Amino acid sequence: RTTRQATASTAGDVRQRLLHKADTLFYDLGIHSVGIERLLGEAGVAKASLYAHFPSKDALVAAYFERQHD
């Protein structure tokens, strides 16, 4: 595996981990009740990584709804 492939795979893992944890927390507690800090802590992701994938919480919520719709 090249470094670029490993980085892309890691980035995909981070995105999926964020979405998976958002699925759980948003469903259980409600979107407005879940803060970014809690999501980051439970997903084990740094804030910079979150914002590398989603420019805002609204973008994360939109991805969450898309995933629910699929």
Short mmCIF file of N, CA and C in Angstrom, two decimals:
data_model
loop_
_atom_site.label_atom_id
_atom_site.label_comp_id
_atom_site.label_asym_id
_atom_site.label_seq_id
_atom_site.Cartn_x
_atom_site.Cartn_y
_atom_site.Cartn_z
N ARG A 1 0.84 -1.19 0.00
CA ARG A 1 0.00 0.00 0.00
C ARG A 1 0.88 1.25 0.00
N THR A 2 0.51 2.20 -0.79
CA THR A 2 1.25 3.46 -0.79
C THR A 2 0.76 4.34 0.34
N THR A 3 1.54 5.36 0.66
CA THR A 3 1.14 6.30 1.71
C THR A 3 -0.16 6.98 1.35
N ARG A 4 -0.32 7.33 0.08
CA ARG A 4 -1.56 7.98 -0.37
C ARG A 4 -2.76 7.06 -0.18
N GLN A 5 -2.62 5.79 -0.49
CA GLN A 5 -3.71 4.84 -0.30
C GLN A 5 -4.04 4.67 1.18
N ALA A 6 -3.01 4.60 2.01
CA ALA A 6 -3.24 4.45 3.44
C ALA A 6 -3.94 5.69 4.00
N THR A 7 -3.53 6.87 3.55
CA THR A 7 -4.17 8.11 4.00
C THR A 7 -5.62 8.16 3.58
N ALA A 8 -5.91 7.78 2.33
CA ALA A 8 -7.29 7.77 1.83
C ALA A 8 -8.13 6.78 2.63
N SER A 9 -7.56 5.61 2.94
CA SER A 9 -8.29 4.61 3.71
C SER A 9 -8.57 5.12 5.12
N THR A 10 -7.58 5.72 5.74
CA THR A 10 -7.76 6.28 7.08
C THR A 10 -8.81 7.37 7.07
N ALA A 11 -8.78 8.24 6.06
CA ALA A 11 -9.76 9.31 5.95
C ALA A 11 -11.17 8.74 5.82
N GLY A 12 -11.31 7.69 5.02
CA GLY A 12 -12.61 7.04 4.87
C GLY A 12 -13.07 6.42 6.17
N ASP A 13 -12.14 5.85 6.92
CA ASP A 13 -12.46 5.26 8.22
C ASP A 13 -12.96 6.32 9.19
N VAL A 14 -12.29 7.48 9.21
CA VAL A 14 -12.68 8.56 10.11
C VAL A 14 -14.08 9.03 9.76
N ARG A 15 -14.34 9.23 8.48
CA ARG A 15 -15.66 9.68 8.03
C ARG A 15 -16.73 8.67 8.45
N GLN A 16 -16.46 7.40 8.23
CA GLN A 16 -17.43 6.36 8.59
C GLN A 16 -17.64 6.26 10.10
N ARG A 17 -16.56 6.42 10.85
CA ARG A 17 -16.67 6.40 12.32
C ARG A 17 -17.53 7.56 12.81
N LEU A 18 -17.32 8.73 12.22
CA LEU A 18 -18.14 9.89 12.59
C LEU A 18 -19.61 9.65 12.26
N LEU A 19 -19.88 9.15 11.07
CA LEU A 19 -21.26 8.91 10.67
C LEU A 19 -21.91 7.81 11.51
N HIS A 20 -21.15 6.79 11.81
CA HIS A 20 -21.70 5.71 12.65
C HIS A 20 -22.06 6.23 14.04
N LYS A 21 -21.16 7.00 14.63
CA LYS A 21 -21.44 7.54 15.96
C LYS A 21 -22.58 8.55 15.91
N ALA A 22 -22.64 9.35 14.84
CA ALA A 22 -23.75 10.29 14.67
C ALA A 22 -25.07 9.53 14.58
N ASP A 23 -25.07 8.42 13.83
CA ASP A 23 -26.27 7.58 13.74
C ASP A 23 -26.78 7.22 15.13
N THR A 24 -25.88 6.73 15.94
CA THR A 24 -26.25 6.28 17.28
C THR A 24 -26.71 7.43 18.17
N LEU A 25 -25.89 8.46 18.26
CA LEU A 25 -26.20 9.57 19.17
C LEU A 25 -27.41 10.37 18.72
N PHE A 26 -27.47 10.71 17.44
CA PHE A 26 -28.59 11.51 16.95
C PHE A 26 -29.91 10.76 17.12
N TYR A 27 -29.89 9.47 16.85
CA TYR A 27 -31.12 8.67 17.00
C TYR A 27 -31.53 8.57 18.47
N ASP A 28 -30.55 8.28 19.33
CA ASP A 28 -30.87 8.07 20.75
C ASP A 28 -31.21 9.35 21.50
N LEU A 29 -30.50 10.44 21.19
CA LEU A 29 -30.61 11.66 22.00
C LEU A 29 -31.22 12.85 21.27
N GLY A 30 -31.26 12.79 19.96
CA GLY A 30 -31.74 13.92 19.17
C GLY A 30 -30.59 14.78 18.67
N ILE A 31 -30.75 15.30 17.50
CA ILE A 31 -29.68 16.07 16.86
C ILE A 31 -29.29 17.29 17.70
N HIS A 32 -30.26 18.02 18.20
CA HIS A 32 -29.97 19.25 18.93
C HIS A 32 -29.34 18.99 20.30
N SER A 33 -29.51 17.80 20.82
CA SER A 33 -28.96 17.46 22.13
C SER A 33 -27.50 17.01 22.09
N VAL A 34 -27.02 16.69 20.91
CA VAL A 34 -25.67 16.16 20.78
C VAL A 34 -24.74 17.27 20.30
N GLY A 35 -23.79 17.62 21.15
CA GLY A 35 -22.80 18.61 20.78
C GLY A 35 -21.63 17.98 20.03
N ILE A 36 -20.91 18.81 19.33
CA ILE A 36 -19.76 18.34 18.56
C ILE A 36 -18.72 17.70 19.49
N GLU A 37 -18.48 18.30 20.63
CA GLU A 37 -17.48 17.76 21.56
C GLU A 37 -17.83 16.33 22.00
N ARG A 38 -19.10 16.09 22.27
CA ARG A 38 -19.51 14.74 22.67
C ARG A 38 -19.32 13.76 21.52
N LEU A 39 -19.73 14.16 20.34
CA LEU A 39 -19.57 13.31 19.16
C LEU A 39 -18.10 12.97 18.93
N LEU A 40 -17.23 13.98 19.01
CA LEU A 40 -15.80 13.76 18.81
C LEU A 40 -15.24 12.82 19.87
N GLY A 41 -15.62 13.03 21.10
CA GLY A 41 -15.12 12.19 22.18
C GLY A 41 -15.52 10.74 22.02
N GLU A 42 -16.77 10.52 21.70
CA GLU A 42 -17.25 9.14 21.57
C GLU A 42 -16.76 8.46 20.30
N ALA A 43 -16.51 9.25 19.25
CA ALA A 43 -15.99 8.68 18.01
C ALA A 43 -14.47 8.54 18.05
N GLY A 44 -13.82 9.22 19.01
CA GLY A 44 -12.37 9.17 19.09
C GLY A 44 -11.70 9.88 17.92
N VAL A 45 -12.27 11.02 17.55
CA VAL A 45 -11.80 11.78 16.38
C VAL A 45 -11.46 13.20 16.82
N ALA A 46 -10.40 13.74 16.24
CA ALA A 46 -10.00 15.12 16.53
C ALA A 46 -10.91 16.10 15.79
N LYS A 47 -11.05 17.29 16.37
CA LYS A 47 -11.91 18.31 15.76
C LYS A 47 -11.45 18.64 14.33
N ALA A 48 -10.15 18.71 14.11
CA ALA A 48 -9.63 19.01 12.77
C ALA A 48 -10.07 17.93 11.77
N SER A 49 -10.10 16.69 12.20
CA SER A 49 -10.54 15.61 11.32
C SER A 49 -12.01 15.72 10.98
N LEU A 50 -12.81 16.10 11.97
CA LEU A 50 -14.24 16.31 11.71
C LEU A 50 -14.42 17.36 10.62
N TYR A 51 -13.76 18.50 10.81
CA TYR A 51 -13.95 19.61 9.87
C TYR A 51 -13.26 19.38 8.53
N ALA A 52 -12.36 18.39 8.45
CA ALA A 52 -11.79 18.01 7.16
C ALA A 52 -12.83 17.27 6.32
N HIS A 53 -13.77 16.62 6.98
CA HIS A 53 -14.80 15.85 6.29
C HIS A 53 -16.13 16.58 6.18
N PHE A 54 -16.44 17.38 7.19
CA PHE A 54 -17.71 18.09 7.24
C PHE A 54 -17.43 19.53 7.67
N PRO A 55 -17.72 20.50 6.82
CA PRO A 55 -17.39 21.89 7.15
C PRO A 55 -18.18 22.47 8.33
N SER A 56 -19.25 21.79 8.74
CA SER A 56 -20.07 22.26 9.84
C SER A 56 -20.89 21.10 10.40
N LYS A 57 -21.51 21.33 11.55
CA LYS A 57 -22.41 20.31 12.10
C LYS A 57 -23.59 20.11 11.15
N ASP A 58 -24.04 21.18 10.52
CA ASP A 58 -25.14 21.06 9.55
C ASP A 58 -24.78 20.11 8.41
N ALA A 59 -23.54 20.15 7.95
CA ALA A 59 -23.10 19.24 6.88
C ALA A 59 -23.09 17.80 7.37
N LEU A 60 -22.67 17.60 8.62
CA LEU A 60 -22.71 16.26 9.20
C LEU A 60 -24.15 15.77 9.33
N VAL A 61 -25.03 16.64 9.77
CA VAL A 61 -26.44 16.28 9.90
C VAL A 61 -27.02 15.92 8.53
N ALA A 62 -26.67 16.67 7.50
CA ALA A 62 -27.15 16.37 6.14
C ALA A 62 -26.67 14.99 5.70
N ALA A 63 -25.40 14.67 5.98
CA ALA A 63 -24.86 13.35 5.63
C ALA A 63 -25.57 12.26 6.43
N TYR A 64 -25.89 12.55 7.68
CA TYR A 64 -26.64 11.61 8.53
C TYR A 64 -28.00 11.33 7.91
N PHE A 65 -28.72 12.39 7.49
CA PHE A 65 -30.04 12.20 6.87
C PHE A 65 -29.94 11.43 5.55
N GLU A 66 -28.92 11.73 4.77
CA GLU A 66 -28.72 10.99 3.50
C GLU A 66 -28.52 9.50 3.79
N ARG A 67 -27.72 9.23 4.79
CA ARG A 67 -27.46 7.83 5.16
C ARG A 67 -28.73 7.15 5.65
N GLN A 68 -29.54 7.85 6.43
CA GLN A 68 -30.81 7.30 6.91
C GLN A 68 -31.77 7.04 5.74
N HIS A 69 -31.75 7.93 4.78
CA HIS A 69 -32.64 7.80 3.62
C HIS A 69 -32.28 6.59 2.78
N ASP A 70 -30.96 6.33 2.66
CA ASP A 70 -30.50 5.19 1.85
C ASP A 70 -30.83 3.91 2.56
#
